Coordinates of C-alpha atoms and ligand atoms in Angstrom, one line a residue:
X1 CA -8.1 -15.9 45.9
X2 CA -6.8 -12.4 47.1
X3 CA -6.1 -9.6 45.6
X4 CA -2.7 -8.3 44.3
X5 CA -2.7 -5.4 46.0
X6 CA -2.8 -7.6 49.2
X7 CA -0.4 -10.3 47.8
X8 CA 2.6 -8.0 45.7
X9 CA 4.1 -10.6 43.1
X10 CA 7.6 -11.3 44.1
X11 CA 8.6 -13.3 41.3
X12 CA 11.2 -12.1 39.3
X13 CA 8.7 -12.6 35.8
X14 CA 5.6 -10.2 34.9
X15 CA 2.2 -11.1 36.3
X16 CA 0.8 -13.6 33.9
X17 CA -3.1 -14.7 33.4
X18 CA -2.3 -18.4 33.0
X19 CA -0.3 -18.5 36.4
X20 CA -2.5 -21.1 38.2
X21 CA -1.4 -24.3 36.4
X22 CA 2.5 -24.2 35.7
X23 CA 4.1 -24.4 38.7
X24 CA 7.4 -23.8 37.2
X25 CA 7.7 -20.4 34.7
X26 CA 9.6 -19.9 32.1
X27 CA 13.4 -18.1 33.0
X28 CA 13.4 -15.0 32.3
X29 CA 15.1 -15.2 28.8
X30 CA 12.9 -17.5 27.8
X31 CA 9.6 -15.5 29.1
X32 CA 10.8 -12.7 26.5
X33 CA 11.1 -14.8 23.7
X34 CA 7.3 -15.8 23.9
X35 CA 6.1 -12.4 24.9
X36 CA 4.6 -9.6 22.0
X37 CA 4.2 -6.9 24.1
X38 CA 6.9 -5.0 21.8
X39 CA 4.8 -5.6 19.3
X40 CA 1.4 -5.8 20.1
X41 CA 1.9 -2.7 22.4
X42 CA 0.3 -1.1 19.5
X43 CA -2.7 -2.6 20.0
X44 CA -3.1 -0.6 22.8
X45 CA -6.4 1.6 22.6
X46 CA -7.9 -1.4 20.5
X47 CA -7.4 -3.4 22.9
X48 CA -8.9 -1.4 25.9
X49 CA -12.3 -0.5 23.2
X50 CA -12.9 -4.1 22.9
X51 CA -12.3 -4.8 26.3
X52 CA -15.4 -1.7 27.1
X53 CA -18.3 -3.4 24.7
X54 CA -16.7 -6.5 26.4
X55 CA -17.8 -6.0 29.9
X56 CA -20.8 -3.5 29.2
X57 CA -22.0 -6.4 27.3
X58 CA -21.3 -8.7 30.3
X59 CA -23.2 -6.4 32.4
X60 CA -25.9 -6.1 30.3
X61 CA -26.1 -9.8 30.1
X62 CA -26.2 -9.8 33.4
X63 CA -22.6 -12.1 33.6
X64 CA -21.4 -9.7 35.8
X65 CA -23.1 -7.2 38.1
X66 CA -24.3 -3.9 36.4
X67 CA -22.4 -1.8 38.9
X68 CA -18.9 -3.4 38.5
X69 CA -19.6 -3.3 34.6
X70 CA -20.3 -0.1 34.8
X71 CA -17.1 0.5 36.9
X72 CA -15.0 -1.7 34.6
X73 CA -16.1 0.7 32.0
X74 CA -15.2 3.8 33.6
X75 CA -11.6 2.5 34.4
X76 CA -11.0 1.3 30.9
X77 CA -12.0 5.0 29.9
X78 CA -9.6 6.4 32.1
X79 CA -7.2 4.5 31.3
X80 CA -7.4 4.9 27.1
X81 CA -7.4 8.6 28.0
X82 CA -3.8 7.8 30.1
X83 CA -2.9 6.3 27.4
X84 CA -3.4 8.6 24.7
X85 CA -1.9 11.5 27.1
X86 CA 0.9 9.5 28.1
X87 CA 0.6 9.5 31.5
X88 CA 0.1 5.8 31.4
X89 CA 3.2 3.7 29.5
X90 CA 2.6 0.1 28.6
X91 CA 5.1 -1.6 30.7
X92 CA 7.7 -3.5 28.0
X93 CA 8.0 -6.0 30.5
X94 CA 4.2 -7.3 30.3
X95 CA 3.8 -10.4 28.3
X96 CA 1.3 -9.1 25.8
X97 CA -1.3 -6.2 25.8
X98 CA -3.9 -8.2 27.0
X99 CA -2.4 -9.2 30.6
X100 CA -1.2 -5.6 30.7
X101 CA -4.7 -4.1 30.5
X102 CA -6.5 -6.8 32.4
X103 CA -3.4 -6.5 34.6
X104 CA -3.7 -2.7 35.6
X105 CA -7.7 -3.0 35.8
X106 CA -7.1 -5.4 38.7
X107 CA -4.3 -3.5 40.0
X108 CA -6.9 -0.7 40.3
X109 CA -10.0 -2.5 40.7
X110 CA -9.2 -5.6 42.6
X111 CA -11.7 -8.6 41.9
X112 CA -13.6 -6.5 39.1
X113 CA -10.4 -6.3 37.2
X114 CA -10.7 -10.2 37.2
X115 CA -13.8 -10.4 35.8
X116 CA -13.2 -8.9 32.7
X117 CA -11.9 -11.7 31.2
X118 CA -15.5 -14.0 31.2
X119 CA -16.1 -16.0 27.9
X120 CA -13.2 -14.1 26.4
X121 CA -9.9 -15.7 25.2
X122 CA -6.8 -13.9 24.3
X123 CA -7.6 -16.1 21.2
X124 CA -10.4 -13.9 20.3
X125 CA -9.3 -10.7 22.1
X126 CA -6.1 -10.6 19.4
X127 CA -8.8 -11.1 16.4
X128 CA -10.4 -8.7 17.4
X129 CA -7.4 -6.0 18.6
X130 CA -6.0 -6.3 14.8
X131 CA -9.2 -6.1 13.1
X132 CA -10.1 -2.9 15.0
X133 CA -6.8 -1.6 14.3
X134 CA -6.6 -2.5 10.7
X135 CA -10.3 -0.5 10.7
X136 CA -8.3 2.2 12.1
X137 CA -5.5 2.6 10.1
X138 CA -6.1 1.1 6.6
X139 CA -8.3 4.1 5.6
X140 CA -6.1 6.3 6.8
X141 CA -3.9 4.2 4.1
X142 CA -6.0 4.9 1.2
X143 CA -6.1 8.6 2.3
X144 CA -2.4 8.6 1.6
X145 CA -2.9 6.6 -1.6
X146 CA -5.3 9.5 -2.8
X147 CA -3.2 12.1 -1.4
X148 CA -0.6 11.0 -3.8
X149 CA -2.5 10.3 -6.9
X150 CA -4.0 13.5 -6.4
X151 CA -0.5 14.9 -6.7
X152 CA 0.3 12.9 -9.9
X153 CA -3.2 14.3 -11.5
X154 CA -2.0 17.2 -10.9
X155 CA 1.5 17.1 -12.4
X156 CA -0.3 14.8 -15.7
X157 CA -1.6 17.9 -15.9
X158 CA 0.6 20.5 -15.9
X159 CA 2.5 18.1 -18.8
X160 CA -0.4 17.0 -20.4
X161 CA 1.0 18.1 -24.0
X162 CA 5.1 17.4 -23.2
X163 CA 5.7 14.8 -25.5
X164 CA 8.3 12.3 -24.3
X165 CA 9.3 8.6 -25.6
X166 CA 7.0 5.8 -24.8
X167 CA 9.3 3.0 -23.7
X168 CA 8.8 -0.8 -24.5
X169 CA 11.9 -3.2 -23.9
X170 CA 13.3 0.1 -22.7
X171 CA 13.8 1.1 -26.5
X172 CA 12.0 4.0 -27.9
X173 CA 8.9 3.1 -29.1
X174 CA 6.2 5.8 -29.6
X175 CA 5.8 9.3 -28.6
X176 CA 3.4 9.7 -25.6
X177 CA 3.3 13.1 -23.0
X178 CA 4.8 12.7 -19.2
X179 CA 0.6 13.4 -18.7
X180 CA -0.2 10.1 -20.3
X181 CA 3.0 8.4 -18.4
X182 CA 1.5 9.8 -15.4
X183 CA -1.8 8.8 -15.7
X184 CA -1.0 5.5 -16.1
X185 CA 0.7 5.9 -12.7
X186 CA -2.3 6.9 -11.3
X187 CA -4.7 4.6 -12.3
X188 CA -2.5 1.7 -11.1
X189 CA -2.2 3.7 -7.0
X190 CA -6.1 3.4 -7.9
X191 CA -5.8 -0.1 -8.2
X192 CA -4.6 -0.4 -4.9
X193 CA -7.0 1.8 -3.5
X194 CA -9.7 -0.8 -4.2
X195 CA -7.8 -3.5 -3.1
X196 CA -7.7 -2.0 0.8
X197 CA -10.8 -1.6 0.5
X198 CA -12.2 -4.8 -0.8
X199 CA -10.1 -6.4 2.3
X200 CA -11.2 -4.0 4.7
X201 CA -15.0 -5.1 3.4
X202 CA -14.2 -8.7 4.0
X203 CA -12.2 -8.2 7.7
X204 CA -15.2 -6.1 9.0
X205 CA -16.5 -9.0 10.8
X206 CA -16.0 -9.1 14.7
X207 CA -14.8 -12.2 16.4
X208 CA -15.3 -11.6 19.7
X209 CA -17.0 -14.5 21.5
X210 CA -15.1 -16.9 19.9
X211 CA -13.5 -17.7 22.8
X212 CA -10.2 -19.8 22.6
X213 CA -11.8 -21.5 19.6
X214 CA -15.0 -23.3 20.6
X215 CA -17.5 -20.2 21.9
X216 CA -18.4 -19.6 25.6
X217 CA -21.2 -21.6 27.1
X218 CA -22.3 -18.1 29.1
X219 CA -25.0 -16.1 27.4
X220 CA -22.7 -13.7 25.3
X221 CA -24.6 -11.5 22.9
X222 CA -22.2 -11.4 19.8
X223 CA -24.7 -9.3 18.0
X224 CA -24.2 -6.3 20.7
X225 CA -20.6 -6.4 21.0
X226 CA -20.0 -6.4 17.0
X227 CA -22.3 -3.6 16.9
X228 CA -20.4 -1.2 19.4
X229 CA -17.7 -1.9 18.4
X230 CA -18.4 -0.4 14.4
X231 CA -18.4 -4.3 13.0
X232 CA -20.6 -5.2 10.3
X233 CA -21.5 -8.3 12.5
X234 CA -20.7 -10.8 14.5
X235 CA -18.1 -13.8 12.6
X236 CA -19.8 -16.8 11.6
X237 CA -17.8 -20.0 12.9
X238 CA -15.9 -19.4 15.9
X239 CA -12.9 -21.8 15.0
X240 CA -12.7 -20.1 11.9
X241 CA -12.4 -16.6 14.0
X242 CA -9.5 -17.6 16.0
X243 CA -7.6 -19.1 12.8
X244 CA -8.3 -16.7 10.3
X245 CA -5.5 -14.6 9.4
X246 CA -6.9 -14.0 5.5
X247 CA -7.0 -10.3 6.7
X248 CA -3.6 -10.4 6.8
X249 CA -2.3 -11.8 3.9
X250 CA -5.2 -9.8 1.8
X251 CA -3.8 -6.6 2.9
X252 CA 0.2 -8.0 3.2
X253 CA -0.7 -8.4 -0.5
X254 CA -2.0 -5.1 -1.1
X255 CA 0.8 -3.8 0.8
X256 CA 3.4 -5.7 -1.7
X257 CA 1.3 -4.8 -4.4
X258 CA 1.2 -1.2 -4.1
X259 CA 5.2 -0.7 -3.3
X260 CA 6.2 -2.9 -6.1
X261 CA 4.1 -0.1 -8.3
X262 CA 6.2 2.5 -6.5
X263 CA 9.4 0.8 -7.3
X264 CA 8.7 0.5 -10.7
X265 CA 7.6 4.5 -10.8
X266 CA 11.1 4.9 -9.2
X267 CA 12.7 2.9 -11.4
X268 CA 11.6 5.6 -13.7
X269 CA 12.6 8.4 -12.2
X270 CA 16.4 7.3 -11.7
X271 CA 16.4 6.7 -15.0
X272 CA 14.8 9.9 -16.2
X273 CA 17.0 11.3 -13.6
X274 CA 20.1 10.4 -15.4
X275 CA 22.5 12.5 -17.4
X276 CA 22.0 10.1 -20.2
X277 CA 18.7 10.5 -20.3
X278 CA 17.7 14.2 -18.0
X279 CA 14.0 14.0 -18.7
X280 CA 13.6 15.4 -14.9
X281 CA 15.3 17.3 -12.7
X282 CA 14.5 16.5 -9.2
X283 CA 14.0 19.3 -6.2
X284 CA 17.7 19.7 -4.5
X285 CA 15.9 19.0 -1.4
X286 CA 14.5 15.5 -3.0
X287 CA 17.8 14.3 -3.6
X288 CA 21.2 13.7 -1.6
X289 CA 25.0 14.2 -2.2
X290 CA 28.4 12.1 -1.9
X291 CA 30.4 12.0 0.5
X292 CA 33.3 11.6 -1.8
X293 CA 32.3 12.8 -5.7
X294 CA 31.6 16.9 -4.8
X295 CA 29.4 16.9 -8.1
X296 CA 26.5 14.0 -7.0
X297 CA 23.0 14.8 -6.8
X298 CA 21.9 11.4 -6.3
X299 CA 17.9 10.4 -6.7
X300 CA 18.5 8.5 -3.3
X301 CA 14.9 8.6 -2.2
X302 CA 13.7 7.2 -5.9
X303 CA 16.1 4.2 -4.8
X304 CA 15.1 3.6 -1.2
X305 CA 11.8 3.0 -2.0
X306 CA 12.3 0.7 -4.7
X307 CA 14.6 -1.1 -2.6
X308 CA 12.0 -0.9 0.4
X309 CA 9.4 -3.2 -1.7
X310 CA 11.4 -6.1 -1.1
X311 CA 10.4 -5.8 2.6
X312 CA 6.7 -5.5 1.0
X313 CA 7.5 -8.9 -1.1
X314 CA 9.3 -10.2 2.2
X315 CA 6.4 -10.0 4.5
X316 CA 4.1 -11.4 2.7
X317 CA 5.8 -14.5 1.7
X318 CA 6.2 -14.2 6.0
X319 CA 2.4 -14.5 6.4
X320 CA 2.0 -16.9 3.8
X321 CA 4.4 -19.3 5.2
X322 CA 3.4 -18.2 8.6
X323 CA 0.2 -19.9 7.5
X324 CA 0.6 -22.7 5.3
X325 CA 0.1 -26.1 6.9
X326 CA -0.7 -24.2 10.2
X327 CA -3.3 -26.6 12.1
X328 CA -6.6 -25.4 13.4
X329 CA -7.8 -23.6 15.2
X330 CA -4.9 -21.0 17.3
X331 CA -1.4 -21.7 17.1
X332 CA 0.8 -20.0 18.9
X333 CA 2.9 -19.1 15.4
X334 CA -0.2 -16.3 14.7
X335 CA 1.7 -13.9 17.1
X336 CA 4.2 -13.5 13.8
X337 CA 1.6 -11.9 11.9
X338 CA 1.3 -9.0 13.5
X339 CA 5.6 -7.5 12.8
X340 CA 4.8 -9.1 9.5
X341 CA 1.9 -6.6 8.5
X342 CA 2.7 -3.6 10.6
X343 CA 5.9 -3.6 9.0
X344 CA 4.2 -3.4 5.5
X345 CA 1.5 -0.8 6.4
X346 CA 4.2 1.4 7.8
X347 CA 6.6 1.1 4.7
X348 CA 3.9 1.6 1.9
X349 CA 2.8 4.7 4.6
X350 CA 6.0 6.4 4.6
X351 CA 7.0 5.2 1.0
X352 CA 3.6 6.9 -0.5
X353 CA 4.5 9.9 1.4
X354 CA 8.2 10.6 0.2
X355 CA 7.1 9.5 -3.1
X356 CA 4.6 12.1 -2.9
X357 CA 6.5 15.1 -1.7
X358 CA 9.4 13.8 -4.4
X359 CA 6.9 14.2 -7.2
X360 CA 5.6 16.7 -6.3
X361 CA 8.9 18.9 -6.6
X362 CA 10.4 17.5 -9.5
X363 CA 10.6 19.6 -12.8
X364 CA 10.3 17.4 -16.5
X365 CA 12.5 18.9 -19.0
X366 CA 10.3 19.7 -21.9
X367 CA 13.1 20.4 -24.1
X368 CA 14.8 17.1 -23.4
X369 CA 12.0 14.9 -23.6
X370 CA 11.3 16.3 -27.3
X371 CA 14.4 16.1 -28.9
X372 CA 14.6 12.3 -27.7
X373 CA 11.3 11.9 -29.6
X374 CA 13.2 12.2 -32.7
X375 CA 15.7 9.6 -33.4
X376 CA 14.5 6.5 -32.8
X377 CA 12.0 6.5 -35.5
X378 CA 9.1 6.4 -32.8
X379 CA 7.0 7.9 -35.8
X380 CA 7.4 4.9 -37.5
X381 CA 3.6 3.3 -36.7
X382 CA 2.5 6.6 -37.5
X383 CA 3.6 6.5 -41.0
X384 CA 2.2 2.5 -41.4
X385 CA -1.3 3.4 -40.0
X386 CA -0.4 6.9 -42.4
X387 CA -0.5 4.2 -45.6
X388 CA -3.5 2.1 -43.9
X389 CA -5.7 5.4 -43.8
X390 CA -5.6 6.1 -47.5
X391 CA -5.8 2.1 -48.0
X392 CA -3.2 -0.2 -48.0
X393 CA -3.5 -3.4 -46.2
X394 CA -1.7 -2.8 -42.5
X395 CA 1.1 -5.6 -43.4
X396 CA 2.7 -4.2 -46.2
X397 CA 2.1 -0.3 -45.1
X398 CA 4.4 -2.2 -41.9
X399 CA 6.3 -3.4 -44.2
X400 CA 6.7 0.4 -46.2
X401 CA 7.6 1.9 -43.1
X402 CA 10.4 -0.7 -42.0
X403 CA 11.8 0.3 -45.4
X404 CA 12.0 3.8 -44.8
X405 CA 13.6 2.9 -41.9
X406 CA 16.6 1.0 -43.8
X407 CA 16.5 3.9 -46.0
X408 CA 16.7 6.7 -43.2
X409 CA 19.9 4.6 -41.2
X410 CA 21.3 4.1 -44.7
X411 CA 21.4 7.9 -45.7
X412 CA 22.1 9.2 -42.0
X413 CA 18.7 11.1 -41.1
X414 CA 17.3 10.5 -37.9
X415 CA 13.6 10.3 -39.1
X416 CA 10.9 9.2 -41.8
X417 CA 10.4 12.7 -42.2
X418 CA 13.8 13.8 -43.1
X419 CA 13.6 12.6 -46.8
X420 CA 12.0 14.3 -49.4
X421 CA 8.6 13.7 -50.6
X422 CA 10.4 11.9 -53.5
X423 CA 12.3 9.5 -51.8
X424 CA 9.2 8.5 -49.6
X425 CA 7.2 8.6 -52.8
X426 CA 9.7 6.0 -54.1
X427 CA 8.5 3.1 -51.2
X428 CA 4.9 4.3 -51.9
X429 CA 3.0 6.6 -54.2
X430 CA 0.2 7.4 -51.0
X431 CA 2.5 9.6 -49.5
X432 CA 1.6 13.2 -50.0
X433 CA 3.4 16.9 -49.0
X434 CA 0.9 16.3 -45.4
X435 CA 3.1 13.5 -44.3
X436 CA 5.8 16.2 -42.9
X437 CA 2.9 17.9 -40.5
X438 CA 1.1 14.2 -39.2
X439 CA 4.6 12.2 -38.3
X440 CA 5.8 15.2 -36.3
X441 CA 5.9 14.2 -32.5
X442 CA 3.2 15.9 -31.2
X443 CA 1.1 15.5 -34.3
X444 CA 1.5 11.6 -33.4
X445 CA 0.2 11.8 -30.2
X446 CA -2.8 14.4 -31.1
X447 CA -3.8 11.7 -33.2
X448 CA -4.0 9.1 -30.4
X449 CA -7.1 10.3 -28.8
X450 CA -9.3 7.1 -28.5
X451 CA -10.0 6.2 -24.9
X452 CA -7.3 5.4 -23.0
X453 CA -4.7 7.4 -25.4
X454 CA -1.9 10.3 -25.2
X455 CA -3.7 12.7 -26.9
X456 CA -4.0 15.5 -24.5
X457 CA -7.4 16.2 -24.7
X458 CA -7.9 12.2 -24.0
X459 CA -5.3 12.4 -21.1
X460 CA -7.7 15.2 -19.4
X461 CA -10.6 13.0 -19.5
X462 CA -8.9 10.5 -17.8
X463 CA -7.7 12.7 -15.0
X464 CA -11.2 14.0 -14.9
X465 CA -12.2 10.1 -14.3
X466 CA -9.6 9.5 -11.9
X467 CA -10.3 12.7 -10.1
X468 CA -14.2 11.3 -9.8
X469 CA -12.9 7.9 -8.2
X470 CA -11.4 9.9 -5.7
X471 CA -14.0 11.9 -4.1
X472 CA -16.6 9.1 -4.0
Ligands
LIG1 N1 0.2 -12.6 21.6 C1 -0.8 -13.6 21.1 C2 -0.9 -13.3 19.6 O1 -0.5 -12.3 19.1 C3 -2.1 -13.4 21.7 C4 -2.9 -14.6 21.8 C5 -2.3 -15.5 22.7 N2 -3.0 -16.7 22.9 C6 -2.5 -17.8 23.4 N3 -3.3 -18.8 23.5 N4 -1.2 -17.9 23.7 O2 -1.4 -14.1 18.8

């Protein structure tokens, strides 16, 4: 066998590492269609570190002969530092990152270069390539998630005592603050912060030496290369290494997850954006104009991510279908996943990060947000669990309360506490002159300070908690 420098490829197609037994190749069309180097060209610097504890391993195994090892390692560092400078670009024609790498290692180191690839399949060499990366970049994930509950905390803050409408069926229900709405915000991004990591946990697990599917018969020591290369350990089952794409689907989930919470917190905000309802005024420079209406401040950003979590949704019914009924061990279908999950990771990236800076801007409107407390009877509980405090069974203090409310819409006031003592006193004798001070708005959330309530004080505590969660 010679070398390519002696023998330059004339055929029209990219050097490929399975060139020995086809005699016929693919047309050029059809060559693209099966290639992932637009893809997996990510995969880049992963792919050259696994390639390192690879053939250091080799050498140390004595598979190959210290000295090219050695060399084989040196090369591969140059070339991740060409890489990262950019003096080296992945060539868009290659079929996938693997042939490049191996490709330009043999390129520069002749018959070294070509024995690189001992007990390794691309098989195993992708596994471990998207593990590495997802090891990579999921953290730097969950940095964003805390980067933007950390900004919420700090607005639940700020309006930890503005008392807005608490919504269910989208009709007033009870007064709450925008703290306690944002809080509950928060702890959900928090939710999805543990769910990266639980998958990142479970991928950590290296699958080189799995070969195609079945293991090498030379003297690999898994144990070595999991360990430089940051794994846990070494996989279990090699079939299972070169099959598994759980990884994927765990964090595709988390992925679709998380931006279906940030469509429903935007679902919010166009609403409290809203001249009907103008709970929030968002930063000029968080929102977007018409081309045609010269009035529009349009919560554009609110609405692009909400509509971005049905690429979320999307992919991960692409992974899951990707998989189902897929035969063991590698099929060739696995190169999908890839697009699939970078796709996710890159929307719920961006998405956290304009959701952040949106939030971060926008000013609630106190006044607003009180006046619509009043109204829509929200006080209404307040005034049965009023009755069920000096005694009467909770049914017919609910009862007592719906009353009032008949009474209120008959007479034309807008709340329990616009009737006089005697009219109230007239449903039931328990009310007393202290009514007017507990069924105001604010006194109805003060009084909602058990764990996990509006009060103020109680919404501080949980910010506190949060705020914990996030430096550990
Ligand atoms: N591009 C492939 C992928 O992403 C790499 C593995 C190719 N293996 C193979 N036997 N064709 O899955």
């Amino acid at each position: 066998m010679k070398d390519n420098r002696d023998t330059p490829d004339t055929s029209p197609l990219p050097r490929v590492l399975w060139g020995g037994r086809l005699e016929e190749k693919p047309e050029a069309e059809a060559f693209a269609f099966q290639a992932s180097i637009a893809v997996d060209c990510r995969l880049a610097l992963e792919d050259v570190a696994g390639s390192r504890a690879h053939v250091t391993m080799l050498g140390r195994q004595g598979i190959i002969p210290a000295e090219t090892a050695a060399a084989l390692d040196r090369e591969l560092a140059r070339i991740a530092g060409e890489l990262e400078a950019g003096s080296l670009a992945v060539d868009p024609a290659a079929e996938d990152i693997h042939s490049f790498i191996e490709g330009v290692l043999t390129d520069r180191l002749g018959d070294a270069g070509r024995m690189v690839h001992a007990g390794r399949s691309r098989n195993d060499q992708v596994a471990v390539d998207f593990r590495l990366y997802l090891k990579r970049v999921v953290p730097e994930l969950r940095g964003e998630l805390a980067g933007t509950i950390r900004v919420l905390l700090n607005r639940a803050e700020e309006y930890a005592d503005a008392v807005m409408p608490g919504y269910t069926h989208l009709q007033r229900a009870q007064p709450v603050t925008a703290g306690h709405h944002l809080v509950a915000w928060s702890t959900a991004l928090e939710r999805d912060r543990g769910r990266f990591a639980d998958a990142l946990t479970r991928l950590d697990e290296c699958p080189l030496g799995s070969g195609a599917l079945a293991g090498s018969g030379l003297p690999l020591d898994r144990e070595a290369v999991a360990k430089a290369l940051g794994f846990a350990r070494p996989t279990l089952n090699a079939m299972d290494s070169v099959a598994d794409r759980d990884f994927a689907l765990e964090l595709g989930a988390a992925c679709a997850v998380t931006m279906i919470h940030l469509s429903r917190f935007c679902e919010d905000l166009v609403v409290w954006a809203s001249e009907e309802f103008k709970f929030i005024n968002l930063a000029e420079s968080w929102s977007t104009g018409s081309s045609i209406m010269p009035q529009k401040k349009n919560p554009d950003f609110a609405e692009l991510i909400r509509g971005k979590a049905g690429r979320a949704a999307g992919n991960l019914v692409t992974l899951l279908t990707l998989l189902k009924g897929l035969p063991y061990a590698y099929d060739k279908d696995l190169q999908e996943d890839k697009e699939s999950l970078f796709d996710s990771l890159d929307t719920v990236k961006a998405c956290l990060r304009m959701f952040r800076g949106m939030m971060g801007s926008l000013v609630f409107n106190r006044e607003r947000m009180e006046v619509a407390c009043v109204g829509g009877f929200l006080e209404a509980t307040d005034a049965a669990e009023y009755l069920v405090r000096r005694g009467l069974p909770f049914r017919k203090a609910h009862e007592t309360a719906a009353l009032l409310v008949r009474d209120c819409i008959q007479g034309g006031q807008r709340s329990i506490i616009e009737r006089s003592l005697g009219e109230l006193k007239a449903r039931s004798e328990l009310f007393e002159a202290d009514v007017y001070e507990a069924l105001s708005p604010a006194a109805c959330v003060a009084v909602r300070k058990l764990p996990g309530g509006p009060a103020p004080e109680e919404v501080r505590r949980q910010i506190g908690v949060l705020r914990k969660k996030l430096e550990d």
